Coordinates of C-alpha atoms in Angstrom, one line a residue:
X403 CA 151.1 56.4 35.8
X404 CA 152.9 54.9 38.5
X405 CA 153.7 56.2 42.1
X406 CA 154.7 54.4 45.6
X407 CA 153.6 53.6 48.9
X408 CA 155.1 55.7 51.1
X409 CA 157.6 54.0 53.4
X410 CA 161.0 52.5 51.8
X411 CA 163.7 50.0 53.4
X412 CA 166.1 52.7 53.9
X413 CA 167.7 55.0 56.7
X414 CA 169.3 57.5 54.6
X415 CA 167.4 60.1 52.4
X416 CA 169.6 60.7 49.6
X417 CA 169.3 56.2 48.7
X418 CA 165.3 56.7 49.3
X419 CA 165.0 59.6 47.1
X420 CA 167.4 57.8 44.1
X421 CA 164.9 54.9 44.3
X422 CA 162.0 56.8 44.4
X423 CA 163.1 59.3 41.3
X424 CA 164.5 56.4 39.2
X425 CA 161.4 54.2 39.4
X426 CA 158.4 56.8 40.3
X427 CA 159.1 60.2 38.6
X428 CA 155.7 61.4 37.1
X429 CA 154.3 61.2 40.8
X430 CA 157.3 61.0 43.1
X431 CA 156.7 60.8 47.0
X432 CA 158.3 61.8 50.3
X433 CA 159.8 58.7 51.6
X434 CA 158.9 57.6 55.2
X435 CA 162.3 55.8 56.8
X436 CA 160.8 53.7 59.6
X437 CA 164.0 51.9 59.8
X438 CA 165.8 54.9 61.5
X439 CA 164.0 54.6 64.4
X440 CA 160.5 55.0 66.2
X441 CA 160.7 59.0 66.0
X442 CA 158.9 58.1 62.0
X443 CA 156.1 56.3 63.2
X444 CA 152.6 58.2 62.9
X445 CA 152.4 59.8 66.4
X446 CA 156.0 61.8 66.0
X447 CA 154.9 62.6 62.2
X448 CA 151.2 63.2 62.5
X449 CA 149.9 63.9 66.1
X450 CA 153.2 66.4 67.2
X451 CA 150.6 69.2 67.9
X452 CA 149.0 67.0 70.3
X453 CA 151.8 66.1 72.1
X454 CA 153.1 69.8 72.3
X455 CA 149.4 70.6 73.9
X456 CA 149.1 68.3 76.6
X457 CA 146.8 65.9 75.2
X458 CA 149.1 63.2 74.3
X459 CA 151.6 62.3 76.5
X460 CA 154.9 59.7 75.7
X461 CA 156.1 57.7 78.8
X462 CA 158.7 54.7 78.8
X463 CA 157.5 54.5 74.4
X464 CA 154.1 54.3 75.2
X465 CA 152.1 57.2 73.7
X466 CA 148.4 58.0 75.1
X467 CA 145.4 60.4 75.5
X468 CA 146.3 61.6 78.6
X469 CA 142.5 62.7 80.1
X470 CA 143.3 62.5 83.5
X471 CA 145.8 65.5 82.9
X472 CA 144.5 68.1 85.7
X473 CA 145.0 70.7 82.4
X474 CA 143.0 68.3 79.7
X475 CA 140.0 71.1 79.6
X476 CA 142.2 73.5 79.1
X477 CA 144.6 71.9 76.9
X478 CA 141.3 70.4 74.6
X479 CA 140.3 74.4 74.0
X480 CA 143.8 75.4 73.1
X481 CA 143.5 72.7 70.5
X482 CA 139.9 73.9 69.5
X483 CA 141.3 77.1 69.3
X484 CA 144.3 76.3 67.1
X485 CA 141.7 74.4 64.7
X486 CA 139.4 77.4 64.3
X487 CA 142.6 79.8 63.6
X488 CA 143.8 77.2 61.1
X489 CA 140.4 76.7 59.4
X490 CA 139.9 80.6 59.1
X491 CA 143.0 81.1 57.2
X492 CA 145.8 81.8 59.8
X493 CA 149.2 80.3 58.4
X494 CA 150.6 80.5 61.5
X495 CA 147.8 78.0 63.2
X496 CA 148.2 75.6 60.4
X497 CA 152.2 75.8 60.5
X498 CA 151.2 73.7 64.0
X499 CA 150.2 71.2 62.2
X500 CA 153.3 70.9 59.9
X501 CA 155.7 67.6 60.2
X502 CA 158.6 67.7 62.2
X503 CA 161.9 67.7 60.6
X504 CA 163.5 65.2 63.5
X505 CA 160.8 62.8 62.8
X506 CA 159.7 62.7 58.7
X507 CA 163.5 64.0 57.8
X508 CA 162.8 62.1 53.9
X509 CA 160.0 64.8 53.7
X510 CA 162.0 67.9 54.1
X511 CA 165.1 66.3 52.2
X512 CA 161.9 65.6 49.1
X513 CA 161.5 69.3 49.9
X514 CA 165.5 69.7 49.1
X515 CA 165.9 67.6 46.3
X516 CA 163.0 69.4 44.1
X517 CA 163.8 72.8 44.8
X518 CA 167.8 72.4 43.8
X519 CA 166.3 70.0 40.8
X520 CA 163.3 71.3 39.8
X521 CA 160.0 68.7 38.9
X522 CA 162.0 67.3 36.4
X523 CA 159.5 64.7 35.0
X524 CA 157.0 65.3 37.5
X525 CA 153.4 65.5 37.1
X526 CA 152.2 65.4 40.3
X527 CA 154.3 65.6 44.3
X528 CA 152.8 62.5 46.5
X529 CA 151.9 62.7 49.9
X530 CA 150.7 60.5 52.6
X531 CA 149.5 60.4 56.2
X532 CA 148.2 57.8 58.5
X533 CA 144.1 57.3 59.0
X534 CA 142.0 58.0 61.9
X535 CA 141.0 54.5 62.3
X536 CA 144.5 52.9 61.6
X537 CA 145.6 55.5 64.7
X538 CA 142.3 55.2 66.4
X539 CA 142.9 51.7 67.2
X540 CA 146.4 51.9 68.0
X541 CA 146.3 54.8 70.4
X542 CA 144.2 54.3 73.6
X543 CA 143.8 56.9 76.6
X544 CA 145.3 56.5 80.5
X545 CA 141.9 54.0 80.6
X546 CA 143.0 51.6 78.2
X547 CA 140.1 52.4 75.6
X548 CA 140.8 52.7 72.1
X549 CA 140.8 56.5 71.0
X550 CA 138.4 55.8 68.1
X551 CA 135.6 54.6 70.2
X552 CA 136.1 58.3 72.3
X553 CA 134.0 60.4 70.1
X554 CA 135.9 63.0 71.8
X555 CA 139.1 61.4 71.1
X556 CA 138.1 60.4 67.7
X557 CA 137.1 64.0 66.7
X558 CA 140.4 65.4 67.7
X559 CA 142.4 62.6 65.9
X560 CA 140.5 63.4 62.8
X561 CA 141.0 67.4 62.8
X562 CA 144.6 67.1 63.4
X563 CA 144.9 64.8 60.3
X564 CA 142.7 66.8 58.2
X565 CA 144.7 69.5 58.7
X566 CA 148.0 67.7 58.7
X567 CA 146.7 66.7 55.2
X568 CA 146.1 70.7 54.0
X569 CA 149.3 71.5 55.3
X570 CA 151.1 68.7 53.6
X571 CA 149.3 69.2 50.1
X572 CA 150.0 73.1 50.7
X573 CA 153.6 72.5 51.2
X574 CA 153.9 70.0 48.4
X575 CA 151.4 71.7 45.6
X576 CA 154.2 74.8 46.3
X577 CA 156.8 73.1 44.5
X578 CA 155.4 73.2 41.1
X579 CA 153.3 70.6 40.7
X580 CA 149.6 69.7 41.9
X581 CA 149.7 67.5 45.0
X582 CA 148.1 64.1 45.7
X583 CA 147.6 63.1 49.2
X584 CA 147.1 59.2 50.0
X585 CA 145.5 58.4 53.9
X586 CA 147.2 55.3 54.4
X587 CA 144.0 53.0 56.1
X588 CA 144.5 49.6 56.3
X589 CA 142.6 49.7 59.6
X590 CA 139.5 50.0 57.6
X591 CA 139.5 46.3 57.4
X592 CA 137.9 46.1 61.0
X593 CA 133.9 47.4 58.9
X594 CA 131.7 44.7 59.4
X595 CA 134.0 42.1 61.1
X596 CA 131.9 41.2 65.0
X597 CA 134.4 42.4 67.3
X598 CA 133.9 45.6 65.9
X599 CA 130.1 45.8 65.5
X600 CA 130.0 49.6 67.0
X601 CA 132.4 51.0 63.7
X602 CA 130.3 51.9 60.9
X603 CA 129.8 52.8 57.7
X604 CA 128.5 56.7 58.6
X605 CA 131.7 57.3 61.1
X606 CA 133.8 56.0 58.2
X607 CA 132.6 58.3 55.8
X608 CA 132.1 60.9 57.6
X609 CA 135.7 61.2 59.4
X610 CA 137.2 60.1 55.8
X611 CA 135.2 63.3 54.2
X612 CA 136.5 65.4 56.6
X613 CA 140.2 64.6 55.6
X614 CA 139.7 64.9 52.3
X615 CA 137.6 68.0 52.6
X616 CA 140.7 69.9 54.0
X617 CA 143.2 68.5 51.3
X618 CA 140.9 69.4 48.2
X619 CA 140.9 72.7 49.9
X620 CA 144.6 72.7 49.3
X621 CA 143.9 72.1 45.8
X622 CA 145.1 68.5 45.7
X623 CA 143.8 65.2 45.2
X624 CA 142.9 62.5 47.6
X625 CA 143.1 59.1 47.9
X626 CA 143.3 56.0 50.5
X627 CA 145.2 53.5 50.8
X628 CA 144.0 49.9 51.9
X629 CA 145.5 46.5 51.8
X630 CA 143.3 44.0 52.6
X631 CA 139.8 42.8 50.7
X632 CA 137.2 45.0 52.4
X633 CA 133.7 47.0 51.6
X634 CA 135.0 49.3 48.8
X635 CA 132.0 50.8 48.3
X636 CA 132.5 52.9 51.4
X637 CA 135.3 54.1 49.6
X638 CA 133.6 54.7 46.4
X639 CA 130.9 56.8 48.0
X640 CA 133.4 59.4 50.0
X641 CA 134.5 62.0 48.3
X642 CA 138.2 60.5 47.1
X643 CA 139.8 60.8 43.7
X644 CA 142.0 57.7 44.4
X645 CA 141.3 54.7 45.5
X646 CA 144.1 52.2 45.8
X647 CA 144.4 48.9 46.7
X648 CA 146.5 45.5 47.1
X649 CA 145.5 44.3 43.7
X650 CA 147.7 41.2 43.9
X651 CA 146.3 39.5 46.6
X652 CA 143.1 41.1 47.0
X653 CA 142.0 41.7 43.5
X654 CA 138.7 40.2 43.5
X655 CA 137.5 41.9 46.1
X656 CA 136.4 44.4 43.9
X657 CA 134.2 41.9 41.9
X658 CA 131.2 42.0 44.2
X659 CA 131.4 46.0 44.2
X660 CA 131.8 46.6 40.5
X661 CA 128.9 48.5 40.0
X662 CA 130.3 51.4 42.4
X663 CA 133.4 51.4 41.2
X664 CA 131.2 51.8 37.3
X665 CA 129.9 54.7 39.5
X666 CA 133.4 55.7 40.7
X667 CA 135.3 55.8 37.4
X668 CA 132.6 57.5 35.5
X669 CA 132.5 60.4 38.1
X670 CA 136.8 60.6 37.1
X671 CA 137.8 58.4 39.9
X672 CA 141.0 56.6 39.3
X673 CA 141.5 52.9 40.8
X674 CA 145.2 52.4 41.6
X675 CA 146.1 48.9 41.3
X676 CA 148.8 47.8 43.7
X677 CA 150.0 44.5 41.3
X678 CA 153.2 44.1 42.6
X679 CA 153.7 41.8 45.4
X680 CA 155.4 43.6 48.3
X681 CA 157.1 40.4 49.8
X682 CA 159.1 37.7 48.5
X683 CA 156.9 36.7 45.9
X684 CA 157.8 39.5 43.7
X685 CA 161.2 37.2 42.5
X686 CA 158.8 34.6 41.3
X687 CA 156.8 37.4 39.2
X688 CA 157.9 39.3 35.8
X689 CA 155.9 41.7 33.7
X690 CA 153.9 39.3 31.9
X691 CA 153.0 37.7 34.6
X692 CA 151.7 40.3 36.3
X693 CA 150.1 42.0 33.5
X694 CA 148.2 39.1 32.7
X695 CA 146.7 39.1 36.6
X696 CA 145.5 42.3 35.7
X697 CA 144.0 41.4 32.3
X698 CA 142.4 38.2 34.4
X699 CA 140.7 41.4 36.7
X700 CA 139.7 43.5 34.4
X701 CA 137.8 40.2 32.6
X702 CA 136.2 39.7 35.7
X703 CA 134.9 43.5 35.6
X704 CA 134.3 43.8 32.0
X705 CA 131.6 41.2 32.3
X706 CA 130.2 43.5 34.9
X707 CA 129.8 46.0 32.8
X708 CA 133.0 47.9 33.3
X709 CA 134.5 48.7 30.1
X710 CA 138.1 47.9 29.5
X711 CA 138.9 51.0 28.0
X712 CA 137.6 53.2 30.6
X713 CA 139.4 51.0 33.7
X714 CA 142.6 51.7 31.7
X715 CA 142.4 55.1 31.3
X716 CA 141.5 55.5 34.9
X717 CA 144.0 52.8 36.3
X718 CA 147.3 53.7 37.9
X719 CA 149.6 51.0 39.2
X720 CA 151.3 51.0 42.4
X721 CA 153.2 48.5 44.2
X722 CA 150.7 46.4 46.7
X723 CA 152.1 48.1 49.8
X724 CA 155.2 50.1 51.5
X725 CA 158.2 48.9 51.3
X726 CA 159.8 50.0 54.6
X727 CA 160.3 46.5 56.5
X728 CA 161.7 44.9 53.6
X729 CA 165.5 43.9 52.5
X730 CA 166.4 46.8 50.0
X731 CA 167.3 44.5 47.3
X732 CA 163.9 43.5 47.0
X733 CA 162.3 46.5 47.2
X734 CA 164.6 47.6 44.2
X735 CA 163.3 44.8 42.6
X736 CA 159.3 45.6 43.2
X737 CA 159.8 48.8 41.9
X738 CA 162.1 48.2 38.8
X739 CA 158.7 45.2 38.3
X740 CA 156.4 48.1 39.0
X741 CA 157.4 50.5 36.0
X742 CA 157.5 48.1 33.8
X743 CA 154.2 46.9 34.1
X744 CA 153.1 50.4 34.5
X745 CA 155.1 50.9 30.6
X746 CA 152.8 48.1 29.8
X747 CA 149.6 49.6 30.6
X748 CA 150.0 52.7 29.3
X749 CA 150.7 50.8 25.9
X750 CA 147.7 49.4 26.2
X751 CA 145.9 52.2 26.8
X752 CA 147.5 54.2 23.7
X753 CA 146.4 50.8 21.7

């Protein structure tokens, strides 16, 4: 099967959604538009309750923790609060949560689109939200320290995401199909690198868990999203159903971890192999081509005792990342690349 990476090169909905349906339409996805301006980035789409508490504040496009707020107490236990409503069932709490039309406007058209079509084709609805160490070190407070090394911080980022995730898989699992939910976390890249000795492994998990704990609650499935070569064991040992990953240009990083991902896939994990390039390198790339990178991998793993047949029946293709920076021509052309390599798997996979 073959889905996307959430963000696409385009301002308007109704062009997002064509290429989206076209090219991904067993698991189509709300498209994120950063090019209509700075209201899609994660803080407008994921952290809104925050800002409507008090505990985030936006001056001259800067957004930060704002703990030197004379209400911060008070505005931290409206937030516990909310959390403990939402957690205990209260549709109302969670609704806080939700994403705001004026800033994720190709989720609500997605929304549109299925209920006046129907799933059509669709086997699953895709979802995706920004993870707590991508944010973490992004977002700082009025000090200048980084959110995720606030525990306090760090555990409010992470609740708002977990249940940003339930409410997105709720919302999406309504249309008709089961949801999967991606937490988009290239910031996991920092593990193990020396400026960032204090981030480990147990805070990773841990905080990961706790997202996906609120989505399979929802009844969907979770994955994460990294592009860069990194641990993937951590990965492997949360509790996802998807891991996906820049398979062009990071492919072998999965060599040295291939007896968790034999763990992985023999729990029912599925690896989702991003084999498109997501730059201008995809012109110089066909379906053979590509195809024959992934037989290359999969030789690699097979003589690591990974059988071919059961990476194939657990392999979904993706392209390597979003597509939302790029000219639209060549995202066109990514995708259009992307289902028909994703054709050629399945083939082999039937074979």
């Amino acid at each position: 099967m073959l889905t996307g990476i959430g963000s696409v090169p385009y301002a308007d909905s109704d062009r997002a959604l064509s290429l989206i349906f076209s090219n991904t339409p067993e698991i189509p996805y709300w498209p994120q538009m950063p090019q209509k301006g700075p209201q899609e980035g994660f803080v407008f789409q994921f952290l809104s309750p925050l800002v409507n508490m008090g505990l985030i504040t936006i001056e001259n496009n800067r957004a930060f923790f704002d703990t030197e707020n004379h209400r911060w107490a008070e505005c931290l236990a409206e937030f516990y609060t909310l959390y403990m409503a939402a957690m205990e069932g209260d549709a109302g709490a969670l609704e806080a949560f939700a994403l705001p039309e004026k800033a994720a406007s190709g989720f609500y058209a997605f929304i549109k689109h299925v209920h006046e079509k129907g799933p059509q084709e669709a086997i699953f609805f895709k979802g995706h939200l920004a993870g707590p160490l991508t944010i973490g070190f992004q977002l700082k407070d009025d000090k200048g320290r980084l959110a995720y090394y606030e525990d306090q911080l760090r555990d409010v980022l992470v609740k708002t995401l977990a249940l940003h995730g339930r409410w997105q898989a709720q919302k999406l699992s309504s249309l008709g199909r089961p949801a999967i939910i991606f937490v988009d976390e290239p910031g996991i890249s920092v593990y193990g690198k020396s400026g960032y000795i204090t981030v480990s492994r147990e805070m990773i998990e841990r905080d990961l868990n706790e997202i996906s704990e609120q989505i399979h609650a929802a009844g969907a499935l979770c994955g994460v999203h990294s592009c860069d070569a990194i641990d993937w064991s951590i990965l492997y040992q949360c509790r996802l159903d998807i891991v996906n990953l820049d398979a062009y240009n990071f492919g072998e990083s999965l060599i040295p971890f291939a007896p968790e991902l034999k763990d992985f896939i023999q729990r029912g994990g599925i690896l989702a192999q991003g084999i498109v390039p997501t730059n201008e390198k995809a012109f110089d790339e066909n379906c053979e081509s590509l195809v024959k990178r992934l037989h290359d991998l999969w030789d690699q793993l097979l003589q690591r005792g990974i059988p071919r047949h059961d990476l194939l029946m657990r392999t979904m293709i993706t392209p390597a990342c979003g597509t939302g920076l790029l000219d639209p021509a060549l995202a066109v052309h990514i995708y259009s690349l992307a289902r028909e390599v994703s054709g050629a798997v399945r083939e082999l996979a039937r074979g």
